[in-house]
Coordinates of C-alpha atoms in Angstrom, one line a residue:
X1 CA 12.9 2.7 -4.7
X2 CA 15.7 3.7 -2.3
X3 CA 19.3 4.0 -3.8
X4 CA 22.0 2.7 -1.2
X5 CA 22.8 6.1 0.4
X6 CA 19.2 5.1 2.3
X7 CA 20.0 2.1 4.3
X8 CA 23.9 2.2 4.3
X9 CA 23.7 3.8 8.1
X10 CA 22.5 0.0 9.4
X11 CA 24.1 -2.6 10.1
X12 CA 22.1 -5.4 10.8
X13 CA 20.8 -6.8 8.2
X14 CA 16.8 -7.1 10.4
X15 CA 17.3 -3.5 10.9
X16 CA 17.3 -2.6 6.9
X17 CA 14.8 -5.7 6.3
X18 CA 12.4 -3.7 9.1
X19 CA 12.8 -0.3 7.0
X20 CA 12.3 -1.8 4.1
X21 CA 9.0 -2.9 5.5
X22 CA 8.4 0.6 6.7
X23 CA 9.1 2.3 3.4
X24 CA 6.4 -0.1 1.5
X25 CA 4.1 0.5 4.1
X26 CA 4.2 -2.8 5.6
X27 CA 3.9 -1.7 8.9
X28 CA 2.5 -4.4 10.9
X29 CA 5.4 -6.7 10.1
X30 CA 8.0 -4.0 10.8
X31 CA 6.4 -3.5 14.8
X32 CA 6.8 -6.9 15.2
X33 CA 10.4 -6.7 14.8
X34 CA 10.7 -3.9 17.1
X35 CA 8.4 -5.0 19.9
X36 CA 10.5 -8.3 19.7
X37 CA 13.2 -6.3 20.8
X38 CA 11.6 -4.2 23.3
X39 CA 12.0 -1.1 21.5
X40 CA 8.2 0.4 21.6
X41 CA 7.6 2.4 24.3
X42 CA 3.8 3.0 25.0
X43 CA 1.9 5.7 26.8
X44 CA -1.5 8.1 26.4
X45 CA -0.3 10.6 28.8
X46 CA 2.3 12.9 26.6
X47 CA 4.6 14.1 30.3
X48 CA 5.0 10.6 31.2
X49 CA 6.4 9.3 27.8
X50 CA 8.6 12.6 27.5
X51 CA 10.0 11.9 31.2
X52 CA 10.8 8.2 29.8
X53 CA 13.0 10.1 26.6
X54 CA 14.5 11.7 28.6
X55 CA 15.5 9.2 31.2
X56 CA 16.7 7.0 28.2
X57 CA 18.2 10.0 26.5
X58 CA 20.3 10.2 29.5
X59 CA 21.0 6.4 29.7
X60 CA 22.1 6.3 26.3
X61 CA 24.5 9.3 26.3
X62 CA 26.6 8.3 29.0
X63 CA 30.2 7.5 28.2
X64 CA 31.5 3.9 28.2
X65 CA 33.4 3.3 31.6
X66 CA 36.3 1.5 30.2
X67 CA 36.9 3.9 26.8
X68 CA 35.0 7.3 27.9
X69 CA 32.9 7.2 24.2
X70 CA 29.5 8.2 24.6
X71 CA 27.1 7.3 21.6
X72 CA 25.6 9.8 19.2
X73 CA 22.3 10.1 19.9
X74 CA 19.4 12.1 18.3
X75 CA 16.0 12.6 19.7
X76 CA 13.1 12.8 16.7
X77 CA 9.6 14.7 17.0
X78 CA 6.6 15.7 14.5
X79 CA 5.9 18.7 15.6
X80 CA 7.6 22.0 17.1
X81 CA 5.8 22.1 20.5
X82 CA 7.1 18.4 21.0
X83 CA 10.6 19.1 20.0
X84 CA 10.2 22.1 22.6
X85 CA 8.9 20.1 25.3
X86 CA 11.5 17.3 24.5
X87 CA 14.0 19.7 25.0
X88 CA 13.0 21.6 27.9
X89 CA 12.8 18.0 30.0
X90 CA 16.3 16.8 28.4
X91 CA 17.6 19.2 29.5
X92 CA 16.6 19.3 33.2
X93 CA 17.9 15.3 33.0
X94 CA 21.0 16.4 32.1
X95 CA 21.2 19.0 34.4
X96 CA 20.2 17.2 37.2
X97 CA 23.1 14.5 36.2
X98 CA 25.6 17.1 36.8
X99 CA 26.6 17.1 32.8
X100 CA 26.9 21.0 32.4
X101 CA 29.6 23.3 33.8
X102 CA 30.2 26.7 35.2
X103 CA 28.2 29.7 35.5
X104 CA 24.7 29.9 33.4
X105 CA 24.4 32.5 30.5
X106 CA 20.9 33.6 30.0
X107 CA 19.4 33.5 26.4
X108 CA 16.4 34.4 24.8
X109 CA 15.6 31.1 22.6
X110 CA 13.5 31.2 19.6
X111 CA 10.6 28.9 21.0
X112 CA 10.9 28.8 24.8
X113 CA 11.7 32.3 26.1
X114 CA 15.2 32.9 28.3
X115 CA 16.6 29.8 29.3
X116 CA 19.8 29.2 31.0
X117 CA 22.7 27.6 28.9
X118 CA 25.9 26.2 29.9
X119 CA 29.1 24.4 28.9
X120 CA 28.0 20.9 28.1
X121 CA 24.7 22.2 26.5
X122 CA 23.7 21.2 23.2
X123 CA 22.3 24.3 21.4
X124 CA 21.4 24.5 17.8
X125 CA 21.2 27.9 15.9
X126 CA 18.0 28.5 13.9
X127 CA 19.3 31.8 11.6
X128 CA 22.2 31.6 9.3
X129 CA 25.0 34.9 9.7
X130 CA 27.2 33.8 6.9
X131 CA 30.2 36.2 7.7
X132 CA 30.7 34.5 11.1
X133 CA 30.2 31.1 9.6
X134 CA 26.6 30.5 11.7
X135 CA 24.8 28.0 9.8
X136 CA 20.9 27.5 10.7
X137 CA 20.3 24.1 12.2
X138 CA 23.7 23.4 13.0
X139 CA 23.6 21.1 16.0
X140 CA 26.7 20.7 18.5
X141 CA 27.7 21.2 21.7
X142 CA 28.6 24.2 23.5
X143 CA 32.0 24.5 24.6
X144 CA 32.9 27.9 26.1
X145 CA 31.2 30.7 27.5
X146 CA 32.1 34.5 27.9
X147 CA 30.0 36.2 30.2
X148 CA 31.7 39.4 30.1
X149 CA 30.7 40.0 26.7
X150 CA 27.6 37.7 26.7
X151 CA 28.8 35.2 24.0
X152 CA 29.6 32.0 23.7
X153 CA 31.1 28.9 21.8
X154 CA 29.9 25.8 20.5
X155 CA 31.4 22.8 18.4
X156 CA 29.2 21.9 16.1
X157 CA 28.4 17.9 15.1
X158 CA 29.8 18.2 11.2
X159 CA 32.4 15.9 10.4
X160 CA 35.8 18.7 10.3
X161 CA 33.8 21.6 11.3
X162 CA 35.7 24.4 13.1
X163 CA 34.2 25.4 16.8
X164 CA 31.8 28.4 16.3
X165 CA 31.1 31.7 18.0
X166 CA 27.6 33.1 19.0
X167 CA 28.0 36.9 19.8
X168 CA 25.9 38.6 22.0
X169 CA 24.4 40.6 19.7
X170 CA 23.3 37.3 18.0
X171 CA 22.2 35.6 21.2
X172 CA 20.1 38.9 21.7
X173 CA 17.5 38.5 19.1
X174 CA 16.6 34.9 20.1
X175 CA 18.3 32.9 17.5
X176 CA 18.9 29.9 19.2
X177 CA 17.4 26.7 21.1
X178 CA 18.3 23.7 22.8
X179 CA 19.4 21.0 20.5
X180 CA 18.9 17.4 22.2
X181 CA 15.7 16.8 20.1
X182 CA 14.8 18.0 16.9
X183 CA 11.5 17.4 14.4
X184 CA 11.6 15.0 11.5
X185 CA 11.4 17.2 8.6
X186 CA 15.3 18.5 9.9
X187 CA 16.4 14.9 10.2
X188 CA 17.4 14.9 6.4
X189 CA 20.8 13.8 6.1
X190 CA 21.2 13.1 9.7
X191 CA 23.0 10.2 10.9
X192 CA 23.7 8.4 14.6
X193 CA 24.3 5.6 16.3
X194 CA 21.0 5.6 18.4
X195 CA 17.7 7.6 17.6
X196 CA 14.7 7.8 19.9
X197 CA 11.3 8.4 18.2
X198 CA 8.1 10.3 19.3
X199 CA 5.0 9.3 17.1
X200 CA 1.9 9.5 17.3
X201 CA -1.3 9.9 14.3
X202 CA 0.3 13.3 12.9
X203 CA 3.0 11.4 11.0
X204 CA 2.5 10.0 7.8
X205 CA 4.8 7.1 5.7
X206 CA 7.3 9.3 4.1
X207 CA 8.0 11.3 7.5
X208 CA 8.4 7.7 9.5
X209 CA 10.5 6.4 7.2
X210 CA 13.1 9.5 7.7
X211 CA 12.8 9.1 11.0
X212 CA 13.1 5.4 11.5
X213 CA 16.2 5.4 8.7
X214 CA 19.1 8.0 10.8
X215 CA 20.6 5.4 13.3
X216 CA 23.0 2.9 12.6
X217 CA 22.3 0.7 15.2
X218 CA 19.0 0.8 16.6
X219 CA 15.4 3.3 16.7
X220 CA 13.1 3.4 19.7
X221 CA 9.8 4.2 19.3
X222 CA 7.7 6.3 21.9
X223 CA 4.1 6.1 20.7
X224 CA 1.7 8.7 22.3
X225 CA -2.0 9.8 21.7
X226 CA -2.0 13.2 20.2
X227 CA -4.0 15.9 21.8
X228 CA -7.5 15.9 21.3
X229 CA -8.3 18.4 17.9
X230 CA -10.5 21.0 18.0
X231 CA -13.3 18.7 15.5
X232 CA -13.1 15.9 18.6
X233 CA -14.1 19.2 20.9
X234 CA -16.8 20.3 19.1
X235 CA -18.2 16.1 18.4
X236 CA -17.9 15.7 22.4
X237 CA -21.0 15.9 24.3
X238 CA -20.8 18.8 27.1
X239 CA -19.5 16.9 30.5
X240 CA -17.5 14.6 28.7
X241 CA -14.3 13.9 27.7
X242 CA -13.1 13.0 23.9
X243 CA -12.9 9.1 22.8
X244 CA -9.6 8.0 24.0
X245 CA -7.1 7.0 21.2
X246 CA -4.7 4.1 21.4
X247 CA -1.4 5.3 20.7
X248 CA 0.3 2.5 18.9
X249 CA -2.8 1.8 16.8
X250 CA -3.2 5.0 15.9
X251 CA 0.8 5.5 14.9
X252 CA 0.4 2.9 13.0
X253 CA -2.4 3.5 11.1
X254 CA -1.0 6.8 10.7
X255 CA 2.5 5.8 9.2
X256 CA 0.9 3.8 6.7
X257 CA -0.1 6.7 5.1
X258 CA 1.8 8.0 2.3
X259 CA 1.7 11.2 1.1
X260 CA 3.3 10.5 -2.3
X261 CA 1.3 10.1 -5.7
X262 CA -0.3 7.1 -4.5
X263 CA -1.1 5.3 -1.4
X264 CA 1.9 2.8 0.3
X265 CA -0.8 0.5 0.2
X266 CA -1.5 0.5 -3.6
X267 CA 1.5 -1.3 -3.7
X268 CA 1.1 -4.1 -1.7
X269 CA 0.3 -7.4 -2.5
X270 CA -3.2 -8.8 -1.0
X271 CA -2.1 -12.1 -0.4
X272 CA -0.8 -11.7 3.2
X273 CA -2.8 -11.5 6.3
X274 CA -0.4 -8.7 7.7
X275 CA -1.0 -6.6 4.4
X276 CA -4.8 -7.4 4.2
X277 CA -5.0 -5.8 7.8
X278 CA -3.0 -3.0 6.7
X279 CA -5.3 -2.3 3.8
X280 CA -8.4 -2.4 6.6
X281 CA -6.8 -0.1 9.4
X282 CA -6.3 2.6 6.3
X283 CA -9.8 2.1 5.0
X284 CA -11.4 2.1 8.7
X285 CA -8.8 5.3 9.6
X286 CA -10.1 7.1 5.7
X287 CA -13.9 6.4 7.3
X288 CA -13.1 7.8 10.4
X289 CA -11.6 11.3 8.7
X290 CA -14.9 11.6 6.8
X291 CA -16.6 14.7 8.6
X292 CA -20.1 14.4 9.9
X293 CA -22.6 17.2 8.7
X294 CA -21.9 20.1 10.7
X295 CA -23.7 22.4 8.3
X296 CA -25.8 24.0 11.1
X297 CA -23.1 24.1 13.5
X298 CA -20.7 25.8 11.3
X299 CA -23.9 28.5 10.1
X300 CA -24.1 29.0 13.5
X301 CA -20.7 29.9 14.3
X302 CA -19.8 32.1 11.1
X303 CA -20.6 35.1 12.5
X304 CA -18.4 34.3 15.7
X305 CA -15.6 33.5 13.3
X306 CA -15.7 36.7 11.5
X307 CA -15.8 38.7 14.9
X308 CA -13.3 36.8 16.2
X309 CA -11.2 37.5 13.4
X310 CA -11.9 41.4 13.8
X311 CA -10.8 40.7 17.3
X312 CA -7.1 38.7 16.0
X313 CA -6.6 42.1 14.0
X314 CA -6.4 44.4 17.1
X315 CA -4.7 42.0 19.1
X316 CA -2.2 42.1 16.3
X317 CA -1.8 45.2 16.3
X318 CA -1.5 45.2 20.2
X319 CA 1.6 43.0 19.8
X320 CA 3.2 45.4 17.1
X321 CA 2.7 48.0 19.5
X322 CA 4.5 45.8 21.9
X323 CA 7.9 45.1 19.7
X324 CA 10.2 42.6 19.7
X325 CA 11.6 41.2 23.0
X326 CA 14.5 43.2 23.9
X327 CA 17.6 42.3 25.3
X328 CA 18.0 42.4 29.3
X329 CA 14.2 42.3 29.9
X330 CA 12.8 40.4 32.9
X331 CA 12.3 36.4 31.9
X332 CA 9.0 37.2 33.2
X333 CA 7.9 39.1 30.4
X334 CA 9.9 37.5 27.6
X335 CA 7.2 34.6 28.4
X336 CA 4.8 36.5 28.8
X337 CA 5.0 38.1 25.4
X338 CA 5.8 34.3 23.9
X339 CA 2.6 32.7 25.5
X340 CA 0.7 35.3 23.9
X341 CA 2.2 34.9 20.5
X342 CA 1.2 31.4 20.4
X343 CA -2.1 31.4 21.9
X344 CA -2.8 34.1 18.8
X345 CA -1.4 31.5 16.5
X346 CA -3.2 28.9 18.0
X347 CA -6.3 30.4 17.7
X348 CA -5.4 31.1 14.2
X349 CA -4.9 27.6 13.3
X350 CA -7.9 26.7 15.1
X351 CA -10.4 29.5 13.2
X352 CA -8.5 28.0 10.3
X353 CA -9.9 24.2 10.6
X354 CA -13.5 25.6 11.6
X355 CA -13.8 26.8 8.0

């Protein structure tokens, strides 16, 4: 079970009785308590429910009229290309709400190509450079900016920590991103007085649970459909569009997973209504995951594969022809060269789950 170090962030006593719910997969009875408190947020369409982030991002950030505090506040994603997205329209809230100062620096992020940054901006290193104390994932706020010699300085979030300098030459090989939201797996050991939530069916217990445990004071939960996979393609007649997916159902079916030694549900007793009703959305979700006989289809499309893999090789080679982005080339083709990085990896991943 949990040692103390797990649930000593809360305070309220429903708060820890609603993880402790979560953590033994009890998942139902957890939802209630947070759609009692209007804390799930609801929406299929993915810009609409990022927007609403955002917007509460905002809300929850600003400082306290009478002391000028602002909360700590942490935004929490499954995947990359959410966290990027997250980020991107944060961002443009807090822009818009006059939060940042002075004149723009330009700098090639890891994920999202040349974006401006200013003073006000959270930013979050993603390589560690140990002589000049640069620690990867080391959220904060920047504080300064030196446009003459294209650097800047940010104070990180760490209890005591010293304010830190990116140099230009740094900065240059795309070593940084926006911090405002991050994904779960880099939530270990993070703590804050609010968190917002993306989910949707990519999560699983364990990953939930990490997420739902970082705030001391209260967790809101966006629930959104995930995009349709490349299996739900392929099953979809020609003309029409994939079965729509209920978000919360499916985030909840999806967080009572566990990916430990044995399921969350194993553990459950089967006396309860709530828990019996867990144990059937896992069992209807397990029968839902079990692949219909494609053997033709994927006969068929072997060859393809294996040409289209021939094809990946000279591409790849196209883009080591290419080189790395280089610093003081047009924004233009910095995206460029990063939308054709991950359409290659996309198609990658998507060769990968026709095998």
């Amino acid at each position: 079970g949990p040692g103390l170090d797990e649930v000593i962030r809360q305070r309220d006593p429903n708060e820890i009785a609603a993880l402790q719910q979560i953590r033994t997969g009890r998942i139902e009875t957890a939802f209630e308590f947070y759609r009692d408190n209007d804390r799930i947020i609801v929406s299929p369409n993915a810009d609409q429910i990022r927007s609403r982030i955002a917007a509460d991002y905002l809300d929850a950030t600003t400082p306290d009229p009478v002391s000028g505090e602002a909360l700590s506040v942490m935004v929490f994603a499954p995947r990359r290309e959410q966290v990027s997205a997250l980020n991107l329209d944060i961002r443009s809230h807090v822009a818009a709400d006059s939060r940042l100062d002075g004149e723009p620096l330009i700098v090639l992020t890891k994920y999202d190509g040349a974006q401006p940054f200013q003073v006000g901006d959270e930013i979050r290193p993603t390589a560690n450079w140990n002589q000049r104390g640069i620690i990867n994932n080391d959220f904060g706020t920047i504080t300064h900016i030196d446009h003459d010699h294209g650097s800047l300085t940010f104070q990180p979030h760490r209890r005591d920590a010293a304010p830190v300098e990116l140099p230009a030459s740094y900065l240059a090989e795309g070593k940084v991103d926006y911090g405002y939201a991050r994904t779960i797996h880099g939530a270990q050991g993070a703590t804050c007085d609010q968190a917002l939530t993306l989910g949707d069916l990519s999560v699983y217990n364990e990953m939930f649970y990490t997420q739902m445990s970082r705030a001391k004071t209260e967790v809101t939960i966006y629930a959104t459909a995930p995009p349709p996979t490349l299996a739900d393609t392929i099953d979809t007649p020609i003309g029409s569009k994939p079965e729509e997916v209920d978000p919360l159902e499916s985030l909840m079916t999806a967080a009572e997973r566990s990916r430990g030694k044995s399921l969350a549900i194993d553990s459950l007793p089967t006396d309860k209504p709530e828990d019996l009703a867990a144990q059937r959305r896992q069992l209807l979700n397990d029968l839902a995951h079990i692949p219909s006989d494609q053997t033709d289809l994927i006969d068929r499309l072997s060859s393809e594969i294996e040409a289209t893999r021939a094809h990946g090789h000279n591409v790849a080679d196209t883009l080591t022809s290419l080189g790395a982005p280089v610093s003081g080339e047009q924004p233009a083709v910095t995206s460029a060269r990063r939308d054709l990085m991950e359409a290659v990896e996309q198609t990658g991943q998507r060769l990968g789950d026709l095998r």
